[in-house]
Amino acid sequence: MSTEVTNPQFSPEKMAEVQRVISLFPEGKQKSALLRILHIAEEEFGGWLSVPTMNYVAEILGIQPVEVYEVATFYTMFNIEKPGKVVLEVCRTGPCMLVGSDNIIDYIQQKLNIEVGGTSADGIFTLKTAECLGACGYGPMLQCGKHYHEHLTPEKVDALLESLRNEHTTSSN
Amino acid sequence: MGRKLLLEHINVPGIESYDVYRKNGGYRAVEKALKSMSPQNVVEEVQASGLRGRGGAGFPTGMKWSFLAKPEGVPRYLLCNADESEPGTFKDRYLMEHIPHLLVEGMIVSSYALGCNQSYIYIRGEYMWVLEIVEKAIAEAYANGWLGKNILGSGYDLDLAIAPGGGAYICGEETALIESLEGKRGNPRIKPPFPAVKGLWGCPTVVNNVESIAAVVPIVNDGGAEYAKIGIGKSTGTKLISACGNLVKPGVYEIELGMSVEEFIYSDEWCGGIANGKKLKACVPGGSSVPILPANLVTKTAEGTDRLMSYEGLSEGGFATGSMLGSGGFIVFDEDQCIVRNTWNFSRFYAHESCGQCSPCREGTGWMEKVLHRLEYGHGNMRDIDLLEEINKKIEGNTICPLGDAAAWPVAAAIRHFREEFEWHVTHPDEAQKRNFGIASNHIPLV
């Protein structure tokens, strides 16, 4: 695991959100807020959970770092390696396969010249596959951040990649 | 079209907002329950309704509620299971996305019935935008006095919050859900003790599916007896069916339990038949874990009677010639689909999602995936088919939670009904690489 994120600190606004999430649980049960805080931390600190990020979350919740590591490694949504700026997760499970998800995965692989699990040469796109995302009637589909893109066709994929690429090459990030 | 109890107002513009929901009769059930019913009255109505758990197991909700331990001075919790992840199932998402206040209202009435003062909705992490919709609905309910202290002056207090998962099918199992809500890995607990005695933070807990909770609203509004008039036999009321696969009109439908499968698949009012003018090959009627049915057993039972969309109807014939209603994830396969490929795909899903706690499931799901992969790609032999059945028997019933059974059943059923298709892959290794059994091309490498 890389330690590229050295000194993670939530902004005051994000810290207020973290405190609100903690307050949803009774006194002494703050660990229940862990998963949601990890989602917030991932969004804030480069799309992944570095060791310093996980240690920081442990400190906020007053729990041992290992309690955070074991959770971060169990759930598939959390990235413990730094991905590209945009992660595309294509559903590959049965109902999506029936309506052509294999072809969409192939198409994106060719288009970005990467394999599943790889990151494009420009560092923008990471392609992953995911197990059932609960969009079975609207497949083929992929998830990108919080958004679902459904009823995919090669044309729709082209347009999506185009707009994401523009968004992430023009931004200073 | 049949009666709609949950989706009656789904097409009203703005129904996701508090004002529109309220104008269309929303929160009447809370008023009725808190002003004129005791918690026990609500439990009795739910028992009278015959409502069965809509998450997949079909256990009577009222009976589940009656098991809740009520020791003095110990808090009890109601958890809503919104971790919908069974392949083929997307009904809870639909309900939460489009009519979130129905779930909030159901949670208030159900929490009141169970004497809970703090309740949670646990939603799968991938549905983060749905979480935001429900969280907004919860905030609106607080702002309008339906949540918080002394609701409607009744002296009843309730706090409601929502919490996300992190991407793990296993957290739909109720004890894994509880572990996850405690901020841990989603490893199911050994039962007993059951959650009704020892659940969240060691306190008595009830876990109910989104649709079950939502159904409590019409049950309280119209009475349990009225609800029980809909449906057939022990399958009372309405059920959300999420139809997908090779259908003309996939989507979420609310049906009266007991309608015929034939009508549901082929009628233009419902799924509109098989897409692209193809023929039906098979159907998995209740989410990926339930046995697959070949075309001749989908619309008719082995006895030749019409197969009905109900708990008993879909399971008629047992595992030999029947299946299960399950979660209502209705997956339809056209004549071009390869059963071996689909079985391998589902096995890969379960191998990926096994939490790893019990050896039969952790190892067995991986073995099945590997054996099915080699069959699918023309590297298998006849013994592999028997080997799959053997692995199945070693997993089934030997694990802490039902994921093991869920992984074993679809494989067993696929071999039971489509054995010749598995054998074809063995006897035609070259063709299995190029042209699957009934499928035009198969060029996709293992990913």
Coordinates of N, CA and C in Angstrom, one line a residue, chain B residues 48 55 110 120 148 176 223 226 236 248 254 318 355 401-403:
Chain B
A48 N -52.9 -10.6 11.1 CA -54.1 -10.9 10.4 C -54.0 -10.7 8.9
G55 N -38.3 -10.1 1.5 CA -36.9 -10.1 1.1 C -36.5 -11.4 0.4
S110 N -44.2 0.7 12.1 CA -43.6 -0.6 12.6 C -42.8 -0.4 13.9
Y120 N -33.1 2.0 12.3 CA -32.2 2.3 11.2 C -32.6 1.6 9.9
G148 N -39.1 12.2 15.9 CA -38.5 13.0 17.0 C -39.3 12.7 18.3
A176 N -25.3 -10.6 9.5 CA -24.2 -9.9 8.8 C -24.5 -8.4 8.7
G223 N -56.7 -2.2 7.3 CA -56.9 -3.3 8.1 C -56.3 -4.6 7.6
E226 N -58.6 -6.9 5.3 CA -58.8 -6.4 4.0 C -57.6 -6.8 3.1
T236 N -50.8 -13.8 0.6 CA -51.7 -12.7 0.7 C -51.1 -11.4 0.2
V248 N -39.5 -7.9 -23.3 CA -39.8 -6.7 -24.0 C -39.9 -5.5 -23.1
E254 N -46.0 -4.2 -9.6 CA -46.7 -4.7 -8.4 C -47.9 -5.6 -8.9
G318 N -41.9 -28.8 -5.6 CA -40.6 -28.8 -4.8 C -39.4 -28.5 -5.7
C355 N -18.3 -14.8 2.4 CA -17.5 -14.0 3.4 C -16.3 -14.7 3.8
C401 N -24.7 -19.4 7.5 CA -25.8 -18.7 6.9 C -26.2 -19.3 5.6
P402 N -27.3 -18.8 5.0 CA -27.8 -19.5 3.8 C -27.1 -19.2 2.5
L403 N -26.0 -18.4 2.6 CA -25.3 -18.2 1.3 C -24.8 -19.5 0.7

